[in-house]
Coordinates of C-alpha atoms and ligand atoms in Angstrom, one line a residue:
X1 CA 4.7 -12.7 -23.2
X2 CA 6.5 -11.9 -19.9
X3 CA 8.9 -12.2 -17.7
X4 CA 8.6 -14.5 -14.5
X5 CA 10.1 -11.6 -12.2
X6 CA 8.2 -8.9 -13.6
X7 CA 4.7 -10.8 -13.2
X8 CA 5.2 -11.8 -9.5
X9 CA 6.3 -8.5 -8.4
X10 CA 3.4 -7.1 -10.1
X11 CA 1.0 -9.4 -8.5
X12 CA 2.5 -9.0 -5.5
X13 CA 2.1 -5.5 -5.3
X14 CA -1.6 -5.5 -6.6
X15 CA -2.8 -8.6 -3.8
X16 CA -1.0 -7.9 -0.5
X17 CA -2.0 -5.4 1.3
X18 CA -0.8 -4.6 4.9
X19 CA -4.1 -3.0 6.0
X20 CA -3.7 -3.0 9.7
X21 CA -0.1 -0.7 9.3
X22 CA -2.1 1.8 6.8
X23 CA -5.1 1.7 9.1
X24 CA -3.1 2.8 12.0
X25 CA -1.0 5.5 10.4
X26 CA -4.0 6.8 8.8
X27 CA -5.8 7.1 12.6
X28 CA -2.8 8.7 13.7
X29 CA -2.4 11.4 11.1
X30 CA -6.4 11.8 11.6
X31 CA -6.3 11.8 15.4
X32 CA -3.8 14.3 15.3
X33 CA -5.7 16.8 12.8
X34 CA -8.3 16.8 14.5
X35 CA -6.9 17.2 18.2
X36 CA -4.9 20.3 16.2
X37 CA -8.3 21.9 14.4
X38 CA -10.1 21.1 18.0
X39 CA -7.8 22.7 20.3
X40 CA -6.8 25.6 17.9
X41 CA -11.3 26.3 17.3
X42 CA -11.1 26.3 21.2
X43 CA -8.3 28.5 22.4
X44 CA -8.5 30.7 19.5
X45 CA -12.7 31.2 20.3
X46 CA -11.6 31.3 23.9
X47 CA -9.2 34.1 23.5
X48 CA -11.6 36.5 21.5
X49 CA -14.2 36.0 24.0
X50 CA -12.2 36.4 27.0
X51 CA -10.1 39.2 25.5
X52 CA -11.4 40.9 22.4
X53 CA -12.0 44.3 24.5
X54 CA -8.5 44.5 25.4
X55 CA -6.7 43.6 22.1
X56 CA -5.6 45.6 19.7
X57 CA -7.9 45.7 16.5
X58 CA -5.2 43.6 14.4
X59 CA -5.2 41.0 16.8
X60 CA -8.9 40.1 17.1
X61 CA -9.5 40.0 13.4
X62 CA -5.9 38.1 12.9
X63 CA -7.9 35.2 15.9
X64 CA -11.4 36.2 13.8
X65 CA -9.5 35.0 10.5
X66 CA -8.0 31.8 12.1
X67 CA -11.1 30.7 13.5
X68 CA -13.1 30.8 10.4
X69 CA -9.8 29.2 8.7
X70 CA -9.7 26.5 11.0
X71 CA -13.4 25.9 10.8
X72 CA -13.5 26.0 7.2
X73 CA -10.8 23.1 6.5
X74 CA -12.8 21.0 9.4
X75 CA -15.8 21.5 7.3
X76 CA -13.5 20.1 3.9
X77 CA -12.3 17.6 5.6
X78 CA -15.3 16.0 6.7
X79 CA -17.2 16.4 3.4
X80 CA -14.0 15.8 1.2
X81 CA -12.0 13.4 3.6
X82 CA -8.7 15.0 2.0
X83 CA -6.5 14.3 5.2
X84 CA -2.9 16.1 3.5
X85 CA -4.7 19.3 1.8
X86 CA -6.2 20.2 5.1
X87 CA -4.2 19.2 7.4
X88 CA -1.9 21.7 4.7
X89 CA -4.5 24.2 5.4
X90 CA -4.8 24.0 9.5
X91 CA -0.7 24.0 9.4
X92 CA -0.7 27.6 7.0
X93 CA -3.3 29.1 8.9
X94 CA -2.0 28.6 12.3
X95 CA 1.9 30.1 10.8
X96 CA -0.2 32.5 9.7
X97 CA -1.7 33.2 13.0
X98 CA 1.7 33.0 14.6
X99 CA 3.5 35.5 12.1
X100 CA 0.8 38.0 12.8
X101 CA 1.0 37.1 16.4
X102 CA 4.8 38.2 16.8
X103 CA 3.8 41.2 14.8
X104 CA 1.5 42.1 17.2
X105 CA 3.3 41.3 20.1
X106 CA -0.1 39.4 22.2
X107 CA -1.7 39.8 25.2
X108 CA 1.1 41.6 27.2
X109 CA 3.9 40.0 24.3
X110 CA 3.7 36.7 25.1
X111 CA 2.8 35.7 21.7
X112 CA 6.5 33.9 21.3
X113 CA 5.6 31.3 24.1
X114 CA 2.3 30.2 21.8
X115 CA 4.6 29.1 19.0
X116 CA 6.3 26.8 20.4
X117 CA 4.2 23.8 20.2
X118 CA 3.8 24.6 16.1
X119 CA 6.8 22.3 14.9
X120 CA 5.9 19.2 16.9
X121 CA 2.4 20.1 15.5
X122 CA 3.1 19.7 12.0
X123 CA 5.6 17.2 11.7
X124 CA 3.1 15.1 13.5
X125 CA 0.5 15.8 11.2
X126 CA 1.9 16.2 7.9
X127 CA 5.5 14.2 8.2
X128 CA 8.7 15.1 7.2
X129 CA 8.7 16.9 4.4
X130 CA 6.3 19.6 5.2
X131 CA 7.3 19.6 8.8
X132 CA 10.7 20.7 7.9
X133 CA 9.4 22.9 5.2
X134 CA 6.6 24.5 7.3
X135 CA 8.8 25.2 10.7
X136 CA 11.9 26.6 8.0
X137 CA 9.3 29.0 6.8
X138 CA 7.9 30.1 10.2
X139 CA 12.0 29.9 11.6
X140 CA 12.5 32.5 8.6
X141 CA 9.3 35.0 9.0
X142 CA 9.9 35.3 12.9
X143 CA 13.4 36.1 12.6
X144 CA 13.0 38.9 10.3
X145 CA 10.5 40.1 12.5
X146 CA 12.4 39.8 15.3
X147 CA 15.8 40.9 13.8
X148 CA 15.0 43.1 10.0
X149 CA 14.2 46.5 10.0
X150 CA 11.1 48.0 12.4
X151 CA 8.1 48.4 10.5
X152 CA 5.7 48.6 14.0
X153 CA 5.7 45.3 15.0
X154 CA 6.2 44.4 19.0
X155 CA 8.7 45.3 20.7
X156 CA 10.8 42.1 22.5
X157 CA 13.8 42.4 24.0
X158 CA 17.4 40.9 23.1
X159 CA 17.6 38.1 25.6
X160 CA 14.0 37.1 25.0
X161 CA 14.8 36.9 21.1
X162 CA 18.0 35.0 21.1
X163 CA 16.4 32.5 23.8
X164 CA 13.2 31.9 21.8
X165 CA 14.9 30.7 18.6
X166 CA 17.4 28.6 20.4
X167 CA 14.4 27.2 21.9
X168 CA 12.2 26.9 19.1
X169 CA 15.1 25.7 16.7
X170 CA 15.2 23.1 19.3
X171 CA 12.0 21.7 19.5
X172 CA 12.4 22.0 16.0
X173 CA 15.2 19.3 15.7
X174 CA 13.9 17.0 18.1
X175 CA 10.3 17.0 16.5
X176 CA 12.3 16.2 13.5
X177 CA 14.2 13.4 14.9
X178 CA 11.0 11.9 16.1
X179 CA 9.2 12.2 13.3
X180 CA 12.2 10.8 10.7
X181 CA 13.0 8.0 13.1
X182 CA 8.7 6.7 13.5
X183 CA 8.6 7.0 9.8
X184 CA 11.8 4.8 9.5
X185 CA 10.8 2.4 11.9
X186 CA 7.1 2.5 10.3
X187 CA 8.2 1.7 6.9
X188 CA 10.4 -1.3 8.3
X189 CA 7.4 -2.9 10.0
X190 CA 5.4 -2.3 6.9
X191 CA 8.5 -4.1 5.0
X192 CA 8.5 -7.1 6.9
X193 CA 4.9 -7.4 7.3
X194 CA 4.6 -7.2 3.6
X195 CA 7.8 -10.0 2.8
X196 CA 6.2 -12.2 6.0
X197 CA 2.9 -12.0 3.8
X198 CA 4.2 -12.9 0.5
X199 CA 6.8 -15.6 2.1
X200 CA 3.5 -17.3 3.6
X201 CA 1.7 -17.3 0.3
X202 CA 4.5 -18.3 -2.2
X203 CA 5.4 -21.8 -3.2
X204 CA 9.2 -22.6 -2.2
X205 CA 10.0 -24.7 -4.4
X206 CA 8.1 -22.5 -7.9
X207 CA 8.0 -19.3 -6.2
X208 CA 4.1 -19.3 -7.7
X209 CA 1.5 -18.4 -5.2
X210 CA 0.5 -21.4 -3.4
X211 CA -2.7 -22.8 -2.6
X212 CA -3.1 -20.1 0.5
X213 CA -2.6 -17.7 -1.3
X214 CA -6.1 -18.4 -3.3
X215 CA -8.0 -19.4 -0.7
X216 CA -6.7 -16.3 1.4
X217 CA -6.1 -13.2 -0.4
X218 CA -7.4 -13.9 -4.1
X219 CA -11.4 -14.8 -2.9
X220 CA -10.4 -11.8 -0.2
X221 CA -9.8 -9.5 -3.2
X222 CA -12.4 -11.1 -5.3
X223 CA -15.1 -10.3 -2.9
X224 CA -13.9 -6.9 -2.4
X225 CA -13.9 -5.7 -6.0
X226 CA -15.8 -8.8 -7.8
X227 CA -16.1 -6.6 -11.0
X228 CA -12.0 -6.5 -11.3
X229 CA -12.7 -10.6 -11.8
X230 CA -16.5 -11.6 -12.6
X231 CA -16.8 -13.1 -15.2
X232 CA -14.1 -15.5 -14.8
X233 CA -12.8 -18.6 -16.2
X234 CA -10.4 -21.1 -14.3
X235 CA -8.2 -24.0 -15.3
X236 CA -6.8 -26.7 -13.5
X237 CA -3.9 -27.8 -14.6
X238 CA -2.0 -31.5 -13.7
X239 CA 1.2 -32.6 -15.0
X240 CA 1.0 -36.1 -17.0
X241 CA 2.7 -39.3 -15.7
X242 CA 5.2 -37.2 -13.1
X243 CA 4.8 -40.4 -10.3
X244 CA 7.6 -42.1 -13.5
X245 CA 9.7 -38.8 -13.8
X246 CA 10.1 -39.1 -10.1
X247 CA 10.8 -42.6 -10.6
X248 CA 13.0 -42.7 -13.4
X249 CA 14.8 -39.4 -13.1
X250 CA 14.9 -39.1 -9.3
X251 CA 13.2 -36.0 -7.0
X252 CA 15.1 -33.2 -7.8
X253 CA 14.4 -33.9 -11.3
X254 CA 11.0 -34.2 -10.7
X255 CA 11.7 -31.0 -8.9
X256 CA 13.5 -28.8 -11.9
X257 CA 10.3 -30.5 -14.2
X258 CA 8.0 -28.5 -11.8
X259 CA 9.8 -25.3 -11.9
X260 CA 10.1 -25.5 -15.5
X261 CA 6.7 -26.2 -16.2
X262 CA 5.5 -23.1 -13.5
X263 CA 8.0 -20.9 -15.8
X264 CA 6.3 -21.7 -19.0
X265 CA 2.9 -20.7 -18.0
X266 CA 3.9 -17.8 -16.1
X267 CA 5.6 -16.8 -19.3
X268 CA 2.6 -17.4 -21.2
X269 CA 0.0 -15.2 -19.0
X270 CA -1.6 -11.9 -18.8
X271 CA -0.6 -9.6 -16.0
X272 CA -4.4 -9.8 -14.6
X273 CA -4.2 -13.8 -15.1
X274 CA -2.8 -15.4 -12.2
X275 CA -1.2 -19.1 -12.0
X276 CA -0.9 -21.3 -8.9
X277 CA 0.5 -24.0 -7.6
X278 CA -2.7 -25.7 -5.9
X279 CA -0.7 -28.9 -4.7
X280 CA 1.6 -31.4 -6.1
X281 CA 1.6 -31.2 -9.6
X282 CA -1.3 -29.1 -9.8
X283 CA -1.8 -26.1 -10.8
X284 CA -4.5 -23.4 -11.2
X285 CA -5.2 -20.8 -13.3
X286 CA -7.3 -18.0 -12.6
X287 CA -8.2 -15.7 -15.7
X288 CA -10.9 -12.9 -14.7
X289 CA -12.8 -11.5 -18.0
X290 CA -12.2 -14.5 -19.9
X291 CA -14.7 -16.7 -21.4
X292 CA -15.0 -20.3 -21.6
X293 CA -14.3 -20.3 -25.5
X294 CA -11.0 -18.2 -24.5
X295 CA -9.8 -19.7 -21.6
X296 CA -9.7 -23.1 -24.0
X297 CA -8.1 -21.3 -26.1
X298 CA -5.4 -20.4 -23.2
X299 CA -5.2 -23.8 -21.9
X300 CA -4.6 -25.0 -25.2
X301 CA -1.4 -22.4 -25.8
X302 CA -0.5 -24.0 -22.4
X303 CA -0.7 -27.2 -23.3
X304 CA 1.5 -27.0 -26.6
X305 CA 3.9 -25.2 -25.1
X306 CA 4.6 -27.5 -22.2
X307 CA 4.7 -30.2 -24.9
X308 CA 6.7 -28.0 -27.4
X309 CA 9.5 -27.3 -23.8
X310 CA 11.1 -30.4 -22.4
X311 CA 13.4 -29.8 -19.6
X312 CA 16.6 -29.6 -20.8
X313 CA 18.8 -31.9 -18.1
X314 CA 22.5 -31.7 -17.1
X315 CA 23.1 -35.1 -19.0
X316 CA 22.0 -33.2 -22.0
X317 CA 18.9 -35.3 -22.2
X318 CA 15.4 -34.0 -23.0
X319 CA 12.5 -34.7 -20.8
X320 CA 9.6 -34.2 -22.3
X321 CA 6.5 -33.5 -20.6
X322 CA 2.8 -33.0 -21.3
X323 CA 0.0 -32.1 -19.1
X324 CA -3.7 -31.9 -19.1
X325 CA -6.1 -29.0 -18.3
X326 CA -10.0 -29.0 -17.3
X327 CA -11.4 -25.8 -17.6
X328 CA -14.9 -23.9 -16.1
X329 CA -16.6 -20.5 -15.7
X330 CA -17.3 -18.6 -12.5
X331 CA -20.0 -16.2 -12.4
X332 CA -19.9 -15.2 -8.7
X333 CA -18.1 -15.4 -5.8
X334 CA -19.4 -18.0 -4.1
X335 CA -19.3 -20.2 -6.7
X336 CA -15.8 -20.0 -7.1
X337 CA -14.9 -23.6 -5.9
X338 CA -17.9 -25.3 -7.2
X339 CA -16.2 -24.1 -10.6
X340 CA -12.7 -25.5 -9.5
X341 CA -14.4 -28.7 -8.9
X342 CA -15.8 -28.9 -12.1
X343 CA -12.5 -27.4 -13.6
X344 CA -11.2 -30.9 -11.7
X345 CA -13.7 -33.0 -12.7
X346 CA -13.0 -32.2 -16.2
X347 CA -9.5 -32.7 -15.7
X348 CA -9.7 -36.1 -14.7
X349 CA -12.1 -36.6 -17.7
X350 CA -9.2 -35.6 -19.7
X351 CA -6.9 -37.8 -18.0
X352 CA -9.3 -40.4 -18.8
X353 CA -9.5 -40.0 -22.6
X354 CA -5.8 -40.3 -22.8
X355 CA -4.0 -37.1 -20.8
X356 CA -1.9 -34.1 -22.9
X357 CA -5.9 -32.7 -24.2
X358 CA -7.8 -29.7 -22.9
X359 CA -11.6 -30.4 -21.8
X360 CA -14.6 -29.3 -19.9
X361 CA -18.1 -30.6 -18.8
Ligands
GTP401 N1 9.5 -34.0 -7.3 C1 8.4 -33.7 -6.8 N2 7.3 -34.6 -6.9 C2 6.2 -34.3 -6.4 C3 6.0 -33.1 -5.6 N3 4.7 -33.0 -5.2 C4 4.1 -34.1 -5.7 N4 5.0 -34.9 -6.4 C5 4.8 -36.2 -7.0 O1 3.8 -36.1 -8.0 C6 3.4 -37.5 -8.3 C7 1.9 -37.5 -8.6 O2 1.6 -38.7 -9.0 P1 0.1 -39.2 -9.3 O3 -0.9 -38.5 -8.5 O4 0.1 -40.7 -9.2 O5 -0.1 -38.8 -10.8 P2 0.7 -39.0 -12.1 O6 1.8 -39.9 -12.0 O7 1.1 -37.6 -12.5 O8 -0.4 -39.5 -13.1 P3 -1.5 -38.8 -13.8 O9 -1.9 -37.6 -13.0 O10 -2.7 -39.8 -13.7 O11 -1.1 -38.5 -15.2 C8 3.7 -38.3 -7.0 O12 4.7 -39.2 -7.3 C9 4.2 -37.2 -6.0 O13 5.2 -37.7 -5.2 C10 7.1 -32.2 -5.5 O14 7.1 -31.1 -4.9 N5 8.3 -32.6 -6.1

C-alpha cells in the first residue's frame, strides 16, 4: 500500500520531462566548451609558432603543456561526452597556464591582461559552484605571486598589481552575478514549465492523470523505453449505476464518490502501475510487467475494495458503491489501444452479466 501524495509525485517526476529547457542548457554549456577548448588550441598554438624563439624556455613548454591539455580533454570529450569532467579539465589547465604565465611574466609582462577573460570563462561553462571556486583559487595563486616573497617570478610594478586585482575581482563579481541570476531565472522557467505540464495532464476534480496524459506522455514514454512497460496488462475500470448517485445524492456527491473511488485504487497500486481517469467514471489502469492472470488478480483487489469502502457522507450515511473492470494484454506499442478496446469490450461484457465482476475476452 501507498499513499496518494507519495505516488503522484513519484509519477510525476518519472513522466514529465521538460526536454526543450535541458536541451538548451545542455547546448549552452557545450557551445561554450567548445568555443573555450577552440580558441584556447588556437591562441595557445598561435603563440608558440609566432613566438617560441623569443620566449623564455618555461614559457613555451608551460603553452607546449596547455596545448596538449587542452587537446587531450577535447579528445575525452568527444569519445566520453562527459561535459562537467572536461570542461573541469579545460578550466584547471588554463589556471594552470595563467599561474605559470604571471610567473613568467609573458611576452614583454603582459601576461596579467590574458587572465582576465578566465572568470567569465568558467562560470559560463561550469556554473556557480566551480566558477566561484575556480576564480577564488586563481584570485589566491596570483596574489601571492604578485604580493609573497620573490622566488624569480616577473617583475610588475605596484600600480599595475593593485589595478589588476581590482579589475579581475571585478569581472569576477559580475560574472558571478550573471551566472547566479541565469541559473535562477533558468530554474524558474523550468518550474513553471514543469507545473504548466502536470496541470495540463492532471484531472481537477481526482488529481489522477487524465486521459491526455495517456495519450501524450505515457505512449511517448512507452515508445521511448518499451522494455520499462512491454509486457503489459491494462484495465478499464467504470463505476456501477453512478447516472442514480447523481440522481439520488446530487453532483457533488457524485463528485466526492469519484474522488473516493480514485483514492482507493491509487492506494492499492504499485509505484510503476499507473491509474487514470479516462473520462467520466472511467478509469484506466496501466500495469507494465504484469500478466493477464495478475492483472485479474489486481482488478479483483480493486474491485473488493471499492465494494468493501463506501463513501462515508456528511449525513453519516454510507454509499456504497461497486464497479466493474475488463481487463487485456499489450504486447507492443502499437497495439496499445486495440488492447484498451478490448479491455472496454470486456467491460461492458461485465456490465452485461450483472456489473461489480472482473472479466476479459
Ligand atoms: N458527479 C459527476 N458525475 C459525472 C462526472 N462525469 C460523468 N458523470 C456522470 O456519470 C454518469 C454515467 O452514467 P452512465 O454512462 O449512464 O452509466 P451508469 O449509470 O454508471 O451505468 P452503468 O455504467 O451501466 O453501470 C452520468 O450521469 C454522468 O453525468 C463527473 O465528473 N462528476
Amino acid at each position: 500500500m501507498q499513499q496518494n501524495n507519495s505516488h503522484t509525485t513519484d509519477l510525476w517526476r518519472s513522466f514529465i520531462e521538460v526536454d526543450g529547457l535541458h536541451s538548451a542548457e545542455l547546448k549552452r554549456r557545450v557551445f561554450s566548451f567548445l568555443a573555450m577548448s577552440g580558441i584556447a588550441l588556437v591562441v595557445f598554438s598561435g603563440l608558440l609558432l609566432a613566438n617560441f624563439q623569443t620566449y623564455p624556455w618555461l614559457l613555451s613548454i608551460t603553452l607546449l603543456g596547455a596545448l596538449i591539455a587542452v587537446f587531450i580533454n577535447v579528445v575525452i570529450y568527444f569519445s566520453t561526452r562527459q561535459l562537467k569532467y572536461c570542461s573541469i579539465g579545460i578550466a584547471l589547465t588554463v589556471l594552470l597556464l595563467s599561474v605559470l604565465l604571471v610567473y613568467t611574466g609573458g611576452k614583454e609582462n603582459t601576461a596579467l591582461y590574458w587572465i582576465m577573460f578566465y572568470p567569465v570563462v568558467v562560470f559560463t561553462m561550469l556554473g556557480v559552484r566551480f566558477g566561484l571556486l575556480l576564480t577564488a583559487l586563481a584570485i589566491g595563486a596570483i596574489a601571492f605571486q604578485l604580493y609573497g616573497p620573490d622566488f624569480g617570478q616577473a617583475n610588475y610594478g605596484h600600480v599595475e598589481k593593485s589595478r589588476f586585482l581590482s579589475g579581475f575581482s571585478l569581472v569576477v563579481f559580475f560574472a558571478f552575478i550573471s551566472e547566479y541570476f541565469r541559473d535562477k531565472s533558468h530554474q524558474a522557467i523550468t518550474n513553471i514549465t514543469y507545473n504548466q505540464k502536470q496541470k495540463a495532464n492532471t484531472d481537477a476534480l481526482t488529481g489522477l492523470p487524465n486521459r491526455r496524459f495517456i495519450d501524450a506522455i505515457f505512449l511517448t514514454k512507452m515508445e521511448k523505453t518499451t522494455a520499462e512497460f512491454l509486457p503489459m496488462a491494462v484495465i478499464m475500470c467504470d463505476i456501477d449505476r453512478f447516472k442514480d448517485v447523481n440522481d439520488n445524492y446530487g453532483h457533488d456527491i457524485g463528485d466526492k464518490a469519484l474522488m473516493h473511488i480514485a483514492k482507493l485504487m491509487q492506494n492499492q497500486l504499485r509505484y510503476s502501475d499507473v491509474v487514470a481517469r479516462y473520462g467520466g467514471e472511467e478509469f484506466i489502469i496501466c500495469l507494465p510487467h504484469a500478466s493477464m492472470r495478475q492483472a485479474v488478480q489486481i482488478a479483483e483487489k480493486l474491485r473488493k475494495n471499492i465494494e468493501d469502502h463506501p463513501v462515508n457522507l456528511e449525513s453519516g450515511e454510507n454509499l456504497a458503491l461497486t464497479a466493474s473492470f475488463g481487463v487485456a494484454e499489450v504486447h507492443s506499442v502499437v497495439a496499445f489501444y486495440n488492447a484498451v478496446k478490448q479491455a472496454d469490450e470486456a467491460l461492458y461484457s461485465a456490465k452485461r452479466s450483472g456489473r461489480n465482476r472482473v472479466a476479459t475476452l
